[in-house]
Amino acid sequence: MPLDLPELPPVSLQRRAVLLGAAASLGLPALHAVAANAPKRTSTPGVRPNALQVPGGIARLALGTAATRPAARQNGVPLLVLGDPIAWTALVGIPLSAEPGEARISVTEQGEARDIAYTVLAKRYAEQRLNVAPGTVDLSPEDEARYNRERAHLTTVMATFSETPPPSHDLAMRAPVAGRRSGSFGLRRVFNGQSRNPHSGMDIAAATGTPVLAPMAGRVIDTGDYFFNGGTVWLDHGGGLLTMVCHLSAIDVKPGDTVRAGEAYAAVGATGRVTGPHLHWSVMLNRAMVDPALFLI
Ligand code: ZN
């Protein structure tokens, strides 16, 4: 079973180190991370995502009543606001890199701006330390150039914000494939003593060719064959809620297409930097990768 490599390009490539050949020695069981001291999840019955105010989680912030949908932002990034004139709620994706402590969003209603504060609690994700032969971790200049081009492109994809929010207040998602799920979201990976990006999605074991089903209705905003991620499709669900599947063996859609919830749009594979077939699934909210498990039905 595979260990997959960063599905999102690291912010910076320290010493240009990436794991290549050494990945073959790694197995999925090692990805079973158990978070110590995990804060309790709170949820509104029947409404996803569950709130979990930790790095990689989601805050649900009550905005109160307003005749029209308030606009909410954090550090200039627009946020998903759901609800109705009786009760609006801002959903805030909390990046895995967030520091515990107080955080704020800015809400604008009829020209008036106010701040709302919330607390990000600490969560210690499991760590995976690996030592590999130094010669196996450097990117060639060609690969590094390709990687940098792709990273620039993906930055624009990830900034997608469609004004029309998802149609339902309940953002429940179905898993895009059946299969055993690793609990490795947030896993901190350290190769040869160097910290790498944490694992920012969910890995689901499935055979090559297994149909990938849209977790909720959406619009295709990007497809491609990327250095780390292999065959990849990004869906836009509205209001800054995006999902990504990667390592695909087939892609049946193109940018601009729409998919219904449960519609097959790709097939599981082992493309990109992986050692075996599985589906990597990421959920992004206001440009923060959050734990897909918070959305699962
Ligand atoms: Zn993965």
mmCIF file of C-alpha atoms and ligand atoms in Angstrom:
data_model
loop_
_atom_site.group_PDB
_atom_site.id
_atom_site.type_symbol
_atom_site.label_atom_id
_atom_site.label_comp_id
_atom_site.label_asym_id
_atom_site.label_seq_id
_atom_site.Cartn_x
_atom_site.Cartn_y
_atom_site.Cartn_z
ATOM 1 C CA MET A 1 0.000 0.000 0.000
ATOM 2 C CA PRO A 2 1.198 3.456 -0.809
ATOM 3 C CA LEU A 3 2.501 6.418 0.972
ATOM 4 C CA ASP A 4 1.768 9.402 -1.103
ATOM 5 C CA LEU A 5 3.796 12.517 -1.226
ATOM 6 C CA PRO A 6 2.732 16.105 -0.837
ATOM 7 C CA GLU A 7 -0.560 16.499 -2.643
ATOM 8 C CA LEU A 8 -0.131 20.188 -2.280
ATOM 9 C CA PRO A 9 3.185 21.699 -3.161
ATOM 10 C CA PRO A 10 5.087 22.807 -0.090
ATOM 11 C CA VAL A 11 5.279 26.532 0.453
ATOM 12 C CA SER A 12 9.010 26.273 0.155
ATOM 13 C CA LEU A 13 11.160 23.391 -0.887
ATOM 14 C CA GLN A 14 13.779 23.191 1.770
ATOM 15 C CA ARG A 15 16.995 21.961 0.215
ATOM 16 C CA ARG A 16 14.883 20.829 -2.749
ATOM 17 C CA ALA A 17 14.373 17.605 -0.889
ATOM 18 C CA VAL A 18 11.572 15.325 -1.918
ATOM 19 C CA LEU A 19 11.213 11.665 -1.369
ATOM 20 C CA LEU A 20 11.356 9.636 -4.544
ATOM 21 C CA GLY A 21 12.596 6.079 -4.577
ATOM 22 C CA ALA A 22 12.478 5.656 -0.849
ATOM 23 C CA ALA A 23 8.696 5.794 -0.840
ATOM 24 C CA ALA A 24 8.544 2.185 -1.937
ATOM 25 C CA SER A 25 9.613 1.064 1.485
ATOM 26 C CA LEU A 26 6.663 2.748 3.134
ATOM 27 C CA GLY A 27 3.269 1.286 3.740
ATOM 28 C CA LEU A 28 -0.185 2.637 4.363
ATOM 29 C CA PRO A 29 -0.304 1.192 7.891
ATOM 30 C CA ALA A 30 2.283 3.752 8.881
ATOM 31 C CA LEU A 31 -0.212 6.434 7.934
ATOM 32 C CA HIS A 32 -2.646 5.458 10.642
ATOM 33 C CA ALA A 33 -2.165 8.468 12.785
ATOM 34 C CA VAL A 34 -3.872 8.833 16.113
ATOM 35 C CA ALA A 35 -4.153 12.386 17.329
ATOM 36 C CA ALA A 36 -3.284 12.765 20.957
ATOM 37 C CA ASN A 37 -5.441 15.016 23.107
ATOM 38 C CA ALA A 38 -7.896 15.544 20.291
ATOM 39 C CA PRO A 39 -10.416 18.236 21.219
ATOM 40 C CA LYS A 40 -14.015 17.126 21.115
ATOM 41 C CA ARG A 41 -16.009 17.806 18.007
ATOM 42 C CA THR A 42 -19.211 19.740 18.303
ATOM 43 C CA SER A 43 -21.946 19.437 15.772
ATOM 44 C CA THR A 44 -25.417 20.557 14.928
ATOM 45 C CA PRO A 45 -27.398 17.366 14.359
ATOM 46 C CA GLY A 46 -27.655 16.617 10.678
ATOM 47 C CA VAL A 47 -25.602 19.590 9.563
ATOM 48 C CA ARG A 48 -22.060 19.285 8.232
ATOM 49 C CA PRO A 49 -19.329 20.167 8.581
ATOM 50 C CA ASN A 50 -18.871 19.559 12.266
ATOM 51 C CA ALA A 51 -17.157 22.426 14.029
ATOM 52 C CA LEU A 52 -13.670 21.624 15.278
ATOM 53 C CA GLN A 53 -11.631 24.683 16.164
ATOM 54 C CA VAL A 54 -8.158 23.276 15.685
ATOM 55 C CA PRO A 55 -5.593 23.579 12.889
ATOM 56 C CA GLY A 56 -7.091 21.653 9.956
ATOM 57 C CA GLY A 57 -10.593 22.055 11.379
ATOM 58 C CA ILE A 58 -13.483 24.444 10.906
ATOM 59 C CA ALA A 59 -15.057 27.205 12.992
ATOM 60 C CA ARG A 60 -18.769 27.912 12.660
ATOM 61 C CA LEU A 61 -19.316 31.518 13.708
ATOM 62 C CA ALA A 62 -22.792 32.929 14.267
ATOM 63 C CA LEU A 63 -23.277 36.247 12.498
ATOM 64 C CA GLY A 64 -26.819 36.909 13.739
ATOM 65 C CA THR A 65 -29.712 38.305 11.752
ATOM 66 C CA ALA A 66 -29.467 40.432 8.629
ATOM 67 C CA ALA A 67 -31.802 41.033 5.714
ATOM 68 C CA THR A 68 -29.132 40.087 3.214
ATOM 69 C CA ARG A 69 -26.128 37.761 3.357
ATOM 70 C CA PRO A 70 -23.246 39.475 5.187
ATOM 71 C CA ALA A 71 -19.782 39.435 3.631
ATOM 72 C CA ALA A 72 -17.078 37.895 5.802
ATOM 73 C CA ARG A 73 -13.337 37.845 5.255
ATOM 74 C CA GLN A 74 -10.204 36.739 7.001
ATOM 75 C CA ASN A 75 -6.936 38.359 6.004
ATOM 76 C CA GLY A 76 -8.660 39.525 2.833
ATOM 77 C CA VAL A 77 -9.807 36.025 1.840
ATOM 78 C CA PRO A 78 -13.592 35.753 1.382
ATOM 79 C CA LEU A 79 -15.359 33.258 3.636
ATOM 80 C CA LEU A 80 -18.322 30.972 3.101
ATOM 81 C CA VAL A 81 -21.463 32.424 4.708
ATOM 82 C CA LEU A 82 -24.523 30.190 4.933
ATOM 83 C CA GLY A 83 -27.973 30.625 6.408
ATOM 84 C CA ASP A 84 -30.928 32.939 6.038
ATOM 85 C CA PRO A 85 -32.018 36.358 7.383
ATOM 86 C CA ILE A 86 -32.839 34.779 10.756
ATOM 87 C CA ALA A 87 -29.392 33.301 11.353
ATOM 88 C CA TRP A 88 -26.283 33.612 9.222
ATOM 89 C CA THR A 89 -23.181 31.518 9.907
ATOM 90 C CA ALA A 90 -19.623 31.981 8.665
ATOM 91 C CA LEU A 91 -17.684 28.776 8.105
ATOM 92 C CA VAL A 92 -13.961 29.295 8.503
ATOM 93 C CA GLY A 93 -11.409 26.746 7.360
ATOM 94 C CA ILE A 94 -8.469 26.783 9.773
ATOM 95 C CA PRO A 95 -5.120 26.045 8.100
ATOM 96 C CA LEU A 96 -2.955 23.245 9.450
ATOM 97 C CA SER A 97 -0.296 25.916 9.920
ATOM 98 C CA ALA A 98 -2.521 28.044 12.204
ATOM 99 C CA GLU A 99 -1.123 28.900 15.607
ATOM 100 C CA PRO A 100 -3.350 28.130 18.582
ATOM 101 C CA GLY A 101 -4.889 31.225 20.153
ATOM 102 C CA GLU A 102 -7.324 33.934 19.226
ATOM 103 C CA ALA A 103 -8.201 34.511 15.581
ATOM 104 C CA ARG A 104 -10.567 36.987 13.963
ATOM 105 C CA ILE A 105 -12.758 37.457 10.975
ATOM 106 C CA SER A 106 -14.159 40.691 9.605
ATOM 107 C CA VAL A 107 -17.881 40.912 8.824
ATOM 108 C CA THR A 108 -19.436 43.657 6.721
ATOM 109 C CA GLU A 109 -23.169 44.386 6.757
ATOM 110 C CA GLN A 110 -24.618 47.386 4.945
ATOM 111 C CA GLY A 111 -21.277 49.134 4.930
ATOM 112 C CA GLU A 112 -20.568 48.533 8.615
ATOM 113 C CA ALA A 113 -17.598 46.345 9.508
ATOM 114 C CA ARG A 114 -17.097 44.458 12.757
ATOM 115 C CA ASP A 115 -14.718 41.767 13.960
ATOM 116 C CA ILE A 116 -15.666 38.417 15.415
ATOM 117 C CA ALA A 117 -13.081 36.568 17.489
ATOM 118 C CA TYR A 118 -12.762 32.835 18.019
ATOM 119 C CA THR A 119 -10.231 30.555 19.597
ATOM 120 C CA VAL A 120 -8.091 28.016 17.785
ATOM 121 C CA LEU A 121 -7.289 25.164 20.146
ATOM 122 C CA ALA A 122 -4.046 23.215 19.954
ATOM 123 C CA LYS A 123 -4.014 19.825 18.312
ATOM 124 C CA ARG A 124 -0.924 17.670 18.179
ATOM 125 C CA TYR A 125 -1.047 15.562 15.035
ATOM 126 C CA ALA A 126 0.991 12.399 14.862
ATOM 127 C CA GLU A 127 4.497 12.587 13.439
ATOM 128 C CA GLN A 128 6.148 10.226 11.000
ATOM 129 C CA ARG A 129 9.945 10.266 10.974
ATOM 130 C CA LEU A 130 11.770 8.631 8.104
ATOM 131 C CA ASN A 131 15.396 8.301 7.185
ATOM 132 C CA VAL A 132 16.192 7.672 3.560
ATOM 133 C CA ALA A 133 19.351 7.650 1.467
ATOM 134 C CA PRO A 134 20.288 11.288 0.787
ATOM 135 C CA GLY A 135 20.740 10.649 -2.937
ATOM 136 C CA THR A 136 17.103 9.685 -3.328
ATOM 137 C CA VAL A 137 15.603 12.961 -2.230
ATOM 138 C CA ASP A 138 16.758 15.618 -4.687
ATOM 139 C CA LEU A 139 14.664 16.880 -7.576
ATOM 140 C CA SER A 140 16.377 17.207 -10.932
ATOM 141 C CA PRO A 141 16.515 20.798 -12.272
ATOM 142 C CA GLU A 142 13.885 19.852 -14.876
ATOM 143 C CA ASP A 143 11.554 18.413 -12.255
ATOM 144 C CA GLU A 144 12.047 21.384 -10.008
ATOM 145 C CA ALA A 145 11.202 23.781 -12.850
ATOM 146 C CA ARG A 146 8.068 21.767 -13.653
ATOM 147 C CA TYR A 147 7.093 21.687 -10.008
ATOM 148 C CA ASN A 148 7.473 25.454 -9.664
ATOM 149 C CA ARG A 149 5.278 26.058 -12.733
ATOM 150 C CA GLU A 150 2.622 23.760 -11.359
ATOM 151 C CA ARG A 151 2.734 25.362 -7.953
ATOM 152 C CA ALA A 152 2.105 28.799 -9.478
ATOM 153 C CA HIS A 153 -0.819 27.429 -11.480
ATOM 154 C CA LEU A 154 -2.341 25.633 -8.501
ATOM 155 C CA THR A 155 -2.137 28.786 -6.418
ATOM 156 C CA THR A 156 -4.575 30.429 -8.823
ATOM 157 C CA VAL A 157 -6.843 27.365 -8.825
ATOM 158 C CA MET A 158 -6.967 27.351 -5.028
ATOM 159 C CA ALA A 159 -7.948 31.028 -4.921
ATOM 160 C CA THR A 160 -11.233 30.266 -6.714
ATOM 161 C CA PHE A 161 -14.205 31.868 -4.972
ATOM 162 C CA SER A 162 -17.637 31.606 -6.545
ATOM 163 C CA GLU A 163 -20.180 34.006 -5.080
ATOM 164 C CA THR A 164 -22.987 31.467 -5.291
ATOM 165 C CA PRO A 165 -22.707 29.329 -2.158
ATOM 166 C CA PRO A 166 -23.511 25.626 -2.041
ATOM 167 C CA PRO A 167 -27.278 25.100 -2.418
ATOM 168 C CA SER A 168 -27.798 23.378 0.932
ATOM 169 C CA HIS A 169 -26.997 24.549 4.448
ATOM 170 C CA ASP A 170 -25.898 20.996 5.120
ATOM 171 C CA LEU A 171 -22.527 20.498 3.435
ATOM 172 C CA ALA A 172 -22.636 16.726 3.859
ATOM 173 C CA MET A 173 -20.351 14.883 1.445
ATOM 174 C CA ARG A 174 -20.233 11.252 0.495
ATOM 175 C CA ALA A 175 -16.836 9.602 0.301
ATOM 176 C CA PRO A 176 -15.708 9.707 -3.353
ATOM 177 C CA VAL A 177 -14.895 5.985 -3.280
ATOM 178 C CA ALA A 178 -15.700 3.197 -0.872
ATOM 179 C CA GLY A 179 -12.696 1.696 0.869
ATOM 180 C CA ARG A 180 -10.516 1.794 3.926
ATOM 181 C CA ARG A 181 -9.670 5.351 4.947
ATOM 182 C CA SER A 182 -6.410 6.277 6.515
ATOM 183 C CA GLY A 183 -6.668 8.560 9.500
ATOM 184 C CA SER A 184 -3.620 10.424 8.316
ATOM 185 C CA PHE A 185 -4.988 13.931 7.830
ATOM 186 C CA GLY A 186 -2.532 16.318 9.452
ATOM 187 C CA LEU A 187 0.213 13.712 9.787
ATOM 188 C CA ARG A 188 3.500 15.592 10.201
ATOM 189 C CA ARG A 189 6.199 14.117 8.008
ATOM 190 C CA VAL A 190 9.880 14.497 8.747
ATOM 191 C CA PHE A 191 12.311 13.052 6.214
ATOM 192 C CA ASN A 192 15.980 12.959 7.155
ATOM 193 C CA GLY A 193 15.245 15.420 9.926
ATOM 194 C CA GLN A 194 13.567 17.923 7.578
ATOM 195 C CA SER A 195 9.978 18.883 8.210
ATOM 196 C CA ARG A 196 7.772 18.573 5.180
ATOM 197 C CA ASN A 197 4.229 19.654 4.530
ATOM 198 C CA PRO A 198 1.761 17.743 6.657
ATOM 199 C CA HIS A 199 -0.577 15.338 4.918
ATOM 200 C CA SER A 200 -3.474 17.561 3.886
ATOM 201 C CA GLY A 201 -6.162 15.080 2.889
ATOM 202 C CA MET A 202 -7.628 11.644 3.302
ATOM 203 C CA ASP A 203 -6.266 8.537 1.585
ATOM 204 C CA ILE A 204 -8.772 5.874 0.624
ATOM 205 C CA ALA A 205 -7.639 2.426 -0.460
ATOM 206 C CA ALA A 206 -9.149 1.430 -3.814
ATOM 207 C CA ALA A 207 -8.061 -0.406 -6.929
ATOM 208 C CA THR A 208 -6.995 1.270 -10.155
ATOM 209 C CA GLY A 209 -10.029 1.942 -12.312
ATOM 210 C CA THR A 210 -12.509 2.281 -9.444
ATOM 211 C CA PRO A 211 -14.940 5.094 -10.350
ATOM 212 C CA VAL A 212 -14.533 8.292 -8.345
ATOM 213 C CA LEU A 213 -17.897 9.843 -7.443
ATOM 214 C CA ALA A 214 -18.451 13.548 -6.860
ATOM 215 C CA PRO A 215 -18.726 14.115 -3.086
ATOM 216 C CA MET A 216 -21.294 16.866 -3.730
ATOM 217 C CA ALA A 217 -22.512 18.802 -6.754
ATOM 218 C CA GLY A 218 -19.893 21.073 -8.240
ATOM 219 C CA ARG A 219 -18.191 22.593 -11.222
ATOM 220 C CA VAL A 220 -14.876 21.371 -12.593
ATOM 221 C CA ILE A 221 -12.291 24.150 -12.315
ATOM 222 C CA ASP A 222 -9.060 22.308 -13.089
ATOM 223 C CA THR A 223 -7.797 19.030 -14.422
ATOM 224 C CA GLY A 224 -4.214 18.020 -15.058
ATOM 225 C CA ASP A 225 -1.363 15.598 -14.651
ATOM 226 C CA TYR A 226 0.893 17.023 -11.984
ATOM 227 C CA PHE A 227 4.335 16.056 -10.759
ATOM 228 C CA PHE A 228 3.377 15.036 -7.237
ATOM 229 C CA ASN A 229 -0.368 14.634 -7.534
ATOM 230 C CA GLY A 230 -0.597 12.843 -10.886
ATOM 231 C CA GLY A 231 -4.003 12.910 -12.548
ATOM 232 C CA THR A 232 -5.993 15.498 -10.646
ATOM 233 C CA VAL A 233 -9.459 17.087 -10.703
ATOM 234 C CA TRP A 234 -10.539 20.110 -8.682
ATOM 235 C CA LEU A 235 -14.223 20.811 -8.090
ATOM 236 C CA ASP A 236 -15.703 24.142 -7.008
ATOM 237 C CA HIS A 237 -18.772 23.774 -4.773
ATOM 238 C CA GLY A 238 -19.283 27.498 -4.252
ATOM 239 C CA GLY A 239 -18.311 30.027 -1.624
ATOM 240 C CA GLY A 240 -14.667 28.975 -1.527
ATOM 241 C CA LEU A 241 -15.434 25.300 -0.847
ATOM 242 C CA LEU A 242 -13.282 23.174 -3.184
ATOM 243 C CA THR A 243 -12.444 19.490 -3.340
ATOM 244 C CA MET A 244 -9.526 17.769 -5.043
ATOM 245 C CA VAL A 245 -8.932 14.133 -5.954
ATOM 246 C CA CYS A 246 -5.590 12.938 -7.257
ATOM 247 C CA HIS A 247 -3.393 10.061 -8.452
ATOM 248 C CA LEU A 248 -6.171 9.342 -10.975
ATOM 249 C CA SER A 249 -5.805 6.868 -13.835
ATOM 250 C CA ALA A 250 -8.592 8.506 -15.885
ATOM 251 C CA ILE A 251 -10.372 11.856 -15.964
ATOM 252 C CA ASP A 252 -13.793 12.023 -17.614
ATOM 253 C CA VAL A 253 -14.465 15.749 -17.278
ATOM 254 C CA LYS A 254 -12.953 19.059 -18.338
ATOM 255 C CA PRO A 255 -12.927 22.527 -16.797
ATOM 256 C CA GLY A 256 -16.356 24.121 -17.031
ATOM 257 C CA ASP A 257 -18.262 20.840 -16.744
ATOM 258 C CA THR A 258 -20.668 20.400 -13.873
ATOM 259 C CA VAL A 259 -21.121 17.194 -11.904
ATOM 260 C CA ARG A 260 -24.016 16.016 -9.769
ATOM 261 C CA ALA A 261 -23.468 14.559 -6.318
ATOM 262 C CA GLY A 262 -22.555 10.922 -6.772
ATOM 263 C CA GLU A 263 -21.743 11.254 -10.472
ATOM 264 C CA ALA A 264 -18.636 9.380 -11.632
ATOM 265 C CA TYR A 265 -16.064 11.803 -13.023
ATOM 266 C CA ALA A 266 -12.688 10.031 -12.797
ATOM 267 C CA ALA A 267 -11.033 6.737 -11.897
ATOM 268 C CA VAL A 268 -8.648 5.747 -9.116
ATOM 269 C CA GLY A 269 -5.010 5.240 -10.098
ATOM 270 C CA ALA A 270 -1.414 5.470 -8.992
ATOM 271 C CA THR A 271 -0.193 8.462 -10.985
ATOM 272 C CA GLY A 272 2.179 11.080 -9.607
ATOM 273 C CA ARG A 273 4.554 10.336 -6.758
ATOM 274 C CA VAL A 274 2.921 7.332 -5.146
ATOM 275 C CA THR A 275 3.842 3.704 -4.752
ATOM 276 C CA GLY A 276 0.456 2.137 -5.317
ATOM 277 C CA PRO A 277 -3.145 2.853 -6.261
ATOM 278 C CA HIS A 278 -5.371 4.767 -3.869
ATOM 279 C CA LEU A 279 -7.425 7.933 -3.892
ATOM 280 C CA HIS A 280 -6.179 11.052 -2.196
ATOM 281 C CA TRP A 281 -9.080 13.388 -1.382
ATOM 282 C CA SER A 282 -8.686 16.927 -0.102
ATOM 283 C CA VAL A 283 -11.280 19.483 0.977
ATOM 284 C CA MET A 284 -10.370 23.159 0.892
ATOM 285 C CA LEU A 285 -12.303 25.994 2.530
ATOM 286 C CA ASN A 286 -11.165 29.619 2.154
ATOM 287 C CA ARG A 287 -7.833 28.279 0.807
ATOM 288 C CA ALA A 288 -7.235 26.129 3.910
ATOM 289 C CA MET A 289 -7.016 22.352 3.615
ATOM 290 C CA VAL A 290 -9.390 20.945 6.216
ATOM 291 C CA ASP A 291 -10.148 17.429 7.401
ATOM 292 C CA PRO A 292 -12.529 15.789 4.898
ATOM 293 C CA ALA A 293 -13.907 13.604 7.702
ATOM 294 C CA LEU A 294 -15.738 16.671 9.064
ATOM 295 C CA PHE A 295 -17.979 16.628 5.974
ATOM 296 C CA LEU A 296 -18.651 12.930 5.646
ATOM 297 C CA ILE A 297 -22.183 11.619 5.799
HETATM 298 ZN ZN ZN B 1 -2.726 11.445 0.492
#
